[in-house]
Short mmCIF file of N, CA and C in Angstrom, two decimals:
data_model
loop_
_atom_site.label_atom_id
_atom_site.label_comp_id
_atom_site.label_asym_id
_atom_site.label_seq_id
_atom_site.Cartn_x
_atom_site.Cartn_y
_atom_site.Cartn_z
N UNK A 1 0.82 -1.18 0.00
CA UNK A 1 0.00 0.00 0.00
C UNK A 1 0.87 1.25 0.00
N UNK A 2 1.93 1.23 0.79
CA UNK A 2 2.81 2.40 0.86
C UNK A 2 3.41 2.71 -0.50
N UNK A 3 3.82 1.69 -1.23
CA UNK A 3 4.40 1.90 -2.56
C UNK A 3 3.38 2.51 -3.51
N UNK A 4 2.14 2.09 -3.39
CA UNK A 4 1.08 2.63 -4.25
C UNK A 4 0.83 4.10 -3.92
N UNK A 5 0.75 4.42 -2.65
CA UNK A 5 0.53 5.81 -2.25
C UNK A 5 1.69 6.71 -2.67
N UNK A 6 2.90 6.16 -2.67
CA UNK A 6 4.08 6.94 -3.03
C UNK A 6 4.06 7.36 -4.50
N UNK A 7 3.23 6.73 -5.30
CA UNK A 7 3.16 7.10 -6.72
C UNK A 7 2.35 8.37 -6.94
N UNK A 8 1.59 8.78 -5.95
CA UNK A 8 0.77 9.99 -6.08
C UNK A 8 1.65 11.22 -5.91
N UNK A 9 1.61 12.15 -6.85
CA UNK A 9 2.53 13.29 -6.83
C UNK A 9 2.34 14.24 -5.64
N UNK A 10 1.19 14.26 -5.05
CA UNK A 10 0.92 15.18 -3.94
C UNK A 10 1.07 14.52 -2.57
N UNK A 11 1.55 13.28 -2.53
CA UNK A 11 1.83 12.60 -1.27
C UNK A 11 3.31 12.73 -0.95
N UNK A 12 3.63 13.21 0.25
CA UNK A 12 5.01 13.30 0.68
C UNK A 12 5.49 11.89 1.00
N UNK A 13 6.36 11.36 0.16
CA UNK A 13 6.76 9.96 0.23
C UNK A 13 7.37 9.56 1.57
N UNK A 14 8.13 10.43 2.19
CA UNK A 14 8.78 10.08 3.46
C UNK A 14 7.81 10.05 4.63
N UNK A 15 6.59 10.52 4.42
CA UNK A 15 5.62 10.59 5.51
C UNK A 15 4.70 9.37 5.59
N UNK A 16 4.76 8.48 4.63
CA UNK A 16 3.83 7.34 4.56
C UNK A 16 4.14 6.33 5.64
N UNK A 17 3.11 6.02 6.44
CA UNK A 17 3.23 4.99 7.48
C UNK A 17 2.05 4.04 7.28
N UNK A 18 2.36 2.82 6.87
CA UNK A 18 1.32 1.82 6.62
C UNK A 18 1.41 0.74 7.70
N UNK A 19 0.25 0.33 8.22
CA UNK A 19 0.18 -0.70 9.26
C UNK A 19 -0.59 -1.89 8.70
N UNK A 20 0.11 -2.98 8.47
CA UNK A 20 -0.54 -4.17 7.90
C UNK A 20 -1.60 -4.75 8.85
N UNK A 21 -1.35 -4.68 10.13
CA UNK A 21 -2.28 -5.25 11.10
C UNK A 21 -3.64 -4.56 11.05
N UNK A 22 -3.64 -3.25 11.05
CA UNK A 22 -4.90 -2.50 11.04
C UNK A 22 -5.37 -2.19 9.62
N UNK A 23 -4.49 -2.42 8.66
CA UNK A 23 -4.77 -2.12 7.25
C UNK A 23 -5.09 -0.63 7.07
N UNK A 24 -4.30 0.19 7.76
CA UNK A 24 -4.46 1.64 7.66
C UNK A 24 -3.14 2.27 7.22
N UNK A 25 -3.26 3.40 6.58
CA UNK A 25 -2.07 4.15 6.17
C UNK A 25 -2.29 5.62 6.50
N UNK A 26 -1.21 6.26 6.92
CA UNK A 26 -1.22 7.70 7.18
C UNK A 26 -0.16 8.32 6.31
N UNK A 27 -0.44 9.51 5.83
CA UNK A 27 0.54 10.21 5.01
C UNK A 27 0.22 11.70 5.00
N UNK A 28 1.21 12.47 4.61
CA UNK A 28 1.08 13.92 4.51
C UNK A 28 0.97 14.29 3.05
N UNK A 29 0.12 15.26 2.76
CA UNK A 29 0.01 15.75 1.39
C UNK A 29 0.79 17.06 1.27
N UNK A 30 1.35 17.29 0.10
CA UNK A 30 2.13 18.50 -0.11
C UNK A 30 1.24 19.72 -0.32
N UNK A 31 0.01 19.47 -0.81
CA UNK A 31 -0.95 20.56 -1.04
C UNK A 31 -2.35 20.00 -0.82
N UNK A 32 -3.01 20.47 0.23
CA UNK A 32 -4.35 19.95 0.55
C UNK A 32 -5.34 20.10 -0.59
N UNK A 33 -5.20 21.13 -1.38
CA UNK A 33 -6.12 21.38 -2.49
C UNK A 33 -6.00 20.31 -3.58
N UNK A 34 -4.85 19.66 -3.66
CA UNK A 34 -4.64 18.64 -4.68
C UNK A 34 -5.08 17.24 -4.24
N UNK A 35 -5.42 17.07 -2.96
CA UNK A 35 -5.83 15.76 -2.45
C UNK A 35 -7.04 15.26 -3.23
N UNK A 36 -6.96 14.02 -3.68
CA UNK A 36 -8.02 13.44 -4.50
C UNK A 36 -8.32 12.03 -3.99
N UNK A 37 -9.41 11.87 -3.26
CA UNK A 37 -9.77 10.58 -2.68
C UNK A 37 -9.98 9.53 -3.76
N UNK A 38 -10.57 9.91 -4.88
CA UNK A 38 -10.80 8.95 -5.97
C UNK A 38 -9.47 8.39 -6.48
N UNK A 39 -8.47 9.22 -6.53
CA UNK A 39 -7.15 8.77 -6.98
C UNK A 39 -6.51 7.84 -5.94
N UNK A 40 -6.69 8.16 -4.67
CA UNK A 40 -6.20 7.27 -3.60
C UNK A 40 -6.88 5.91 -3.73
N UNK A 41 -8.19 5.92 -3.90
CA UNK A 41 -8.93 4.66 -4.05
C UNK A 41 -8.44 3.87 -5.25
N UNK A 42 -8.15 4.54 -6.34
CA UNK A 42 -7.69 3.87 -7.56
C UNK A 42 -6.35 3.16 -7.34
N UNK A 43 -5.37 3.86 -6.75
CA UNK A 43 -4.05 3.24 -6.58
C UNK A 43 -4.08 2.16 -5.51
N UNK A 44 -4.90 2.33 -4.48
CA UNK A 44 -5.00 1.32 -3.43
C UNK A 44 -5.67 0.06 -3.97
N UNK A 45 -6.72 0.23 -4.78
CA UNK A 45 -7.38 -0.91 -5.40
C UNK A 45 -6.42 -1.66 -6.34
N UNK A 46 -5.67 -0.91 -7.10
CA UNK A 46 -4.69 -1.51 -8.02
C UNK A 46 -3.61 -2.28 -7.25
N UNK A 47 -3.32 -1.86 -6.01
CA UNK A 47 -2.32 -2.53 -5.18
C UNK A 47 -2.87 -3.79 -4.50
N UNK A 48 -4.17 -4.04 -4.69
CA UNK A 48 -4.75 -5.27 -4.16
C UNK A 48 -5.59 -5.11 -2.90
N UNK A 49 -5.92 -3.88 -2.56
CA UNK A 49 -6.76 -3.62 -1.39
C UNK A 49 -8.14 -3.17 -1.90
N UNK A 50 -9.15 -4.03 -1.79
CA UNK A 50 -10.44 -3.75 -2.43
C UNK A 50 -11.27 -2.63 -1.80
N UNK A 51 -11.02 -2.30 -0.54
CA UNK A 51 -11.84 -1.28 0.12
C UNK A 51 -10.98 -0.11 0.58
N UNK A 52 -11.52 1.07 0.42
CA UNK A 52 -10.86 2.28 0.91
C UNK A 52 -11.88 3.06 1.72
N UNK A 53 -11.46 3.47 2.90
CA UNK A 53 -12.33 4.29 3.75
C UNK A 53 -11.49 5.44 4.27
N UNK A 54 -11.95 6.65 4.03
CA UNK A 54 -11.24 7.82 4.51
C UNK A 54 -11.62 8.04 5.97
N UNK A 55 -10.64 7.93 6.86
CA UNK A 55 -10.90 8.14 8.28
C UNK A 55 -10.81 9.62 8.62
N UNK A 56 -9.82 10.30 8.05
CA UNK A 56 -9.64 11.73 8.25
C UNK A 56 -9.06 12.32 6.99
N UNK A 57 -9.65 13.37 6.53
CA UNK A 57 -9.13 14.04 5.34
C UNK A 57 -7.95 14.93 5.69
N UNK A 58 -7.41 15.61 4.71
CA UNK A 58 -6.29 16.51 4.96
C UNK A 58 -6.69 17.58 5.95
N UNK A 59 -5.84 17.81 6.94
CA UNK A 59 -6.10 18.82 7.95
C UNK A 59 -4.94 19.81 7.97
N UNK A 60 -5.12 20.86 8.70
CA UNK A 60 -4.01 21.78 8.82
C UNK A 60 -4.40 23.17 9.02
#
């Protein structure tokens, strides 16, 4: 999942923390306005994770 998220241009690659046990990932975006949940869902699905649920959107 972390590798898939790292492909998104607005995700700060060094900030990605994925937890296999909880199946959750946290990451920082470089620009909140560019955050695209549909794009996150697309790359996560392509990585083999069929469900995506946004727990918290970009904050700041």
